Amino acid sequence: MRKLNDAVHERDEWKCVNCGQYVDNSEKIHHEPCGVHKSDEITKAVTLCRCCHYIRHHTGDAAKVREKCVNYLRALYGDLGAKKE
């Protein structure tokens, strides 16, 4: 998991894909989709700062952050980005 975490942070240039804030690689990556469809693949993971990660999981603005994550991954990986299995 550490290897994936480091690879995602490097790919995302150590920036939150939602707000652009610097994110140290000690911060865990976010899996998109999360929940039962979560998997440890670079095509399904993004860097989120602590604040945006909280918003994605616990607020009414979760859908907005989700949309940014999905669009970001699909821009990089096409249909494989954030794909539910």
PDB file of N, CA and C in Angstrom, residues 43-84:
ATOM      1  N   THR A  43      -5.344   3.635 -11.092  1.00  0.00           N
ATOM      2  CA  THR A  43      -6.429   4.206 -11.894  1.00  0.00           C
ATOM      3  C   THR A  43      -7.658   4.537 -11.051  1.00  0.00           C
ATOM      4  N   LYS A  44      -7.623   4.154  -9.774  1.00  0.00           N
ATOM      5  CA  LYS A  44      -8.766   4.356  -8.884  1.00  0.00           C
ATOM      6  C   LYS A  44      -8.360   5.066  -7.597  1.00  0.00           C
ATOM      7  N   ALA A  45      -7.304   5.873  -7.658  1.00  0.00           N
ATOM      8  CA  ALA A  45      -6.837   6.543  -6.451  1.00  0.00           C
ATOM      9  C   ALA A  45      -6.369   7.951  -6.770  1.00  0.00           C
ATOM     10  N   VAL A  46      -6.626   8.862  -5.849  1.00  0.00           N
ATOM     11  CA  VAL A  46      -6.210  10.252  -6.011  1.00  0.00           C
ATOM     12  C   VAL A  46      -5.651  10.796  -4.704  1.00  0.00           C
ATOM     13  N   THR A  47      -4.946  11.899  -4.833  1.00  0.00           N
ATOM     14  CA  THR A  47      -4.459  12.627  -3.673  1.00  0.00           C
ATOM     15  C   THR A  47      -5.503  13.667  -3.284  1.00  0.00           C
ATOM     16  N   LEU A  48      -5.939  13.617  -2.045  1.00  0.00           N
ATOM     17  CA  LEU A  48      -6.819  14.642  -1.486  1.00  0.00           C
ATOM     18  C   LEU A  48      -6.190  15.159  -0.198  1.00  0.00           C
ATOM     19  N   CYS A  49      -6.293  16.470   0.040  1.00  0.00           N
ATOM     20  CA  CYS A  49      -5.835  17.007   1.315  1.00  0.00           C
ATOM     21  C   CYS A  49      -6.797  16.528   2.405  1.00  0.00           C
ATOM     22  N   ARG A  50      -6.402  16.694   3.623  1.00  0.00           N
ATOM     23  CA  ARG A  50      -7.220  16.214   4.745  1.00  0.00           C
ATOM     24  C   ARG A  50      -8.628  16.822   4.716  1.00  0.00           C
ATOM     25  N   CYS A  51      -8.711  18.106   4.433  1.00  0.00           N
ATOM     26  CA  CYS A  51     -10.010  18.793   4.414  1.00  0.00           C
ATOM     27  C   CYS A  51     -10.914  18.242   3.298  1.00  0.00           C
ATOM     28  N   CYS A  52     -10.383  18.146   2.090  1.00  0.00           N
ATOM     29  CA  CYS A  52     -11.182  17.646   0.968  1.00  0.00           C
ATOM     30  C   CYS A  52     -11.533  16.173   1.135  1.00  0.00           C
ATOM     31  N   HIS A  53     -10.644  15.402   1.752  1.00  0.00           N
ATOM     32  CA  HIS A  53     -10.931  13.995   2.025  1.00  0.00           C
ATOM     33  C   HIS A  53     -12.116  13.889   2.996  1.00  0.00           C
ATOM     34  N   TYR A  54     -12.127  14.743   4.000  1.00  0.00           N
ATOM     35  CA  TYR A  54     -13.249  14.767   4.942  1.00  0.00           C
ATOM     36  C   TYR A  54     -14.544  15.139   4.210  1.00  0.00           C
ATOM     37  N   ILE A  55     -14.470  16.171   3.385  1.00  0.00           N
ATOM     38  CA  ILE A  55     -15.654  16.611   2.631  1.00  0.00           C
ATOM     39  C   ILE A  55     -16.177  15.464   1.773  1.00  0.00           C
ATOM     40  N   ARG A  56     -15.273  14.734   1.106  1.00  0.00           N
ATOM     41  CA  ARG A  56     -15.677  13.641   0.210  1.00  0.00           C
ATOM     42  C   ARG A  56     -16.440  12.543   0.942  1.00  0.00           C
ATOM     43  N   HIS A  57     -16.111  12.327   2.211  1.00  0.00           N
ATOM     44  CA  HIS A  57     -16.744  11.235   2.948  1.00  0.00           C
ATOM     45  C   HIS A  57     -17.870  11.658   3.891  1.00  0.00           C
ATOM     46  N   HIS A  58     -17.911  12.929   4.293  1.00  0.00           N
ATOM     47  CA  HIS A  58     -18.787  13.279   5.419  1.00  0.00           C
ATOM     48  C   HIS A  58     -19.667  14.513   5.254  1.00  0.00           C
ATOM     49  N   THR A  59     -19.751  15.106   4.072  1.00  0.00           N
ATOM     50  CA  THR A  59     -20.557  16.329   3.963  1.00  0.00           C
ATOM     51  C   THR A  59     -21.495  16.287   2.765  1.00  0.00           C
ATOM     52  N   GLY A  60     -22.328  17.278   2.701  1.00  0.00           N
ATOM     53  CA  GLY A  60     -23.254  17.415   1.587  1.00  0.00           C
ATOM     54  C   GLY A  60     -22.573  17.769   0.274  1.00  0.00           C
ATOM     55  N   ASP A  61     -21.310  18.190   0.317  1.00  0.00           N
ATOM     56  CA  ASP A  61     -20.561  18.507  -0.896  1.00  0.00           C
ATOM     57  C   ASP A  61     -19.760  17.321  -1.422  1.00  0.00           C
ATOM     58  N   ALA A  62     -20.001  16.144  -0.868  1.00  0.00           N
ATOM     59  CA  ALA A  62     -19.259  14.941  -1.270  1.00  0.00           C
ATOM     60  C   ALA A  62     -19.373  14.681  -2.768  1.00  0.00           C
ATOM     61  N   ALA A  63     -20.541  14.889  -3.342  1.00  0.00           N
ATOM     62  CA  ALA A  63     -20.746  14.607  -4.766  1.00  0.00           C
ATOM     63  C   ALA A  63     -19.883  15.509  -5.640  1.00  0.00           C
ATOM     64  N   LYS A  64     -19.669  16.747  -5.228  1.00  0.00           N
ATOM     65  CA  LYS A  64     -18.831  17.669  -6.001  1.00  0.00           C
ATOM     66  C   LYS A  64     -17.377  17.194  -6.017  1.00  0.00           C
ATOM     67  N   VAL A  65     -16.887  16.758  -4.861  1.00  0.00           N
ATOM     68  CA  VAL A  65     -15.514  16.257  -4.783  1.00  0.00           C
ATOM     69  C   VAL A  65     -15.399  14.956  -5.562  1.00  0.00           C
ATOM     70  N   ARG A  66     -16.397  14.095  -5.433  1.00  0.00           N
ATOM     71  CA  ARG A  66     -16.404  12.836  -6.183  1.00  0.00           C
ATOM     72  C   ARG A  66     -16.306  13.109  -7.676  1.00  0.00           C
ATOM     73  N   GLU A  67     -17.105  14.047  -8.179  1.00  0.00           N
ATOM     74  CA  GLU A  67     -17.105  14.375  -9.601  1.00  0.00           C
ATOM     75  C   GLU A  67     -15.722  14.848 -10.060  1.00  0.00           C
ATOM     76  N   LYS A  68     -15.068  15.684  -9.261  1.00  0.00           N
ATOM     77  CA  LYS A  68     -13.723  16.142  -9.615  1.00  0.00           C
ATOM     78  C   LYS A  68     -12.739  14.979  -9.656  1.00  0.00           C
ATOM     79  N   CYS A  69     -12.837  14.086  -8.687  1.00  0.00           N
ATOM     80  CA  CYS A  69     -11.949  12.918  -8.645  1.00  0.00           C
ATOM     81  C   CYS A  69     -12.158  12.032  -9.862  1.00  0.00           C
ATOM     82  N   VAL A  70     -13.405  11.729 -10.164  1.00  0.00           N
ATOM     83  CA  VAL A  70     -13.730  10.861 -11.297  1.00  0.00           C
ATOM     84  C   VAL A  70     -13.276  11.502 -12.607  1.00  0.00           C
ATOM     85  N   ASN A  71     -13.564  12.779 -12.793  1.00  0.00           N
ATOM     86  CA  ASN A  71     -13.165  13.463 -14.020  1.00  0.00           C
ATOM     87  C   ASN A  71     -11.647  13.486 -14.171  1.00  0.00           C
ATOM     88  N   TYR A  72     -10.947  13.696 -13.079  1.00  0.00           N
ATOM     89  CA  TYR A  72      -9.484  13.710 -13.084  1.00  0.00           C
ATOM     90  C   TYR A  72      -8.941  12.345 -13.521  1.00  0.00           C
ATOM     91  N   LEU A  73      -9.451  11.280 -12.912  1.00  0.00           N
ATOM     92  CA  LEU A  73      -8.980   9.938 -13.245  1.00  0.00           C
ATOM     93  C   LEU A  73      -9.341   9.539 -14.675  1.00  0.00           C
ATOM     94  N   ARG A  74     -10.500   9.929 -15.126  1.00  0.00           N
ATOM     95  CA  ARG A  74     -10.900   9.592 -16.500  1.00  0.00           C
ATOM     96  C   ARG A  74     -10.099  10.385 -17.522  1.00  0.00           C
ATOM     97  N   ALA A  75      -9.683  11.601 -17.174  1.00  0.00           N
ATOM     98  CA  ALA A  75      -8.822  12.376 -18.070  1.00  0.00           C
ATOM     99  C   ALA A  75      -7.467  11.689 -18.233  1.00  0.00           C
ATOM    100  N   LEU A  76      -7.003  11.031 -17.179  1.00  0.00           N
ATOM    101  CA  LEU A  76      -5.724  10.322 -17.216  1.00  0.00           C
ATOM    102  C   LEU A  76      -5.827   8.930 -17.839  1.00  0.00           C
ATOM    103  N   TYR A  77      -6.898   8.200 -17.506  1.00  0.00           N
ATOM    104  CA  TYR A  77      -6.969   6.771 -17.832  1.00  0.00           C
ATOM    105  C   TYR A  77      -8.165   6.384 -18.696  1.00  0.00           C
ATOM    106  N   GLY A  78      -8.926   7.325 -19.182  1.00  0.00           N
ATOM    107  CA  GLY A  78     -10.096   6.995 -19.986  1.00  0.00           C
ATOM    108  C   GLY A  78     -11.139   6.270 -19.166  1.00  0.00           C
ATOM    109  N   ASP A  79     -11.802   5.310 -19.773  1.00  0.00           N
ATOM    110  CA  ASP A  79     -12.872   4.573 -19.103  1.00  0.00           C
ATOM    111  C   ASP A  79     -12.408   3.759 -17.903  1.00  0.00           C
ATOM    112  N   LEU A  80     -11.102   3.482 -17.803  1.00  0.00           N
ATOM    113  CA  LEU A  80     -10.588   2.732 -16.656  1.00  0.00           C
ATOM    114  C   LEU A  80     -10.543   3.582 -15.389  1.00  0.00           C
ATOM    115  N   GLY A  81     -10.536   4.890 -15.540  1.00  0.00           N
ATOM    116  CA  GLY A  81     -10.456   5.778 -14.379  1.00  0.00           C
ATOM    117  C   GLY A  81     -11.688   5.701 -13.513  1.00  0.00           C
ATOM    118  N   ALA A  82     -11.482   5.347 -12.246  1.00  0.00           N
ATOM    119  CA  ALA A  82     -12.557   5.272 -11.250  1.00  0.00           C
ATOM    120  C   ALA A  82     -13.644   4.260 -11.627  1.00  0.00           C
ATOM    121  N   LYS A  83     -13.309   3.297 -12.453  1.00  0.00           N
ATOM    122  CA  LYS A  83     -14.295   2.310 -12.917  1.00  0.00           C
ATOM    123  C   LYS A  83     -14.679   1.339 -11.805  1.00  0.00           C
ATOM    124  N   LYS A  84     -15.978   1.164 -11.630  1.00  0.00           N
ATOM    125  CA  LYS A  84     -16.481   0.159 -10.676  1.00  0.00           C
ATOM    126  C   LYS A  84     -16.387  -1.201 -11.339  1.00  0.00           C
TER     127      LYS A  84
END
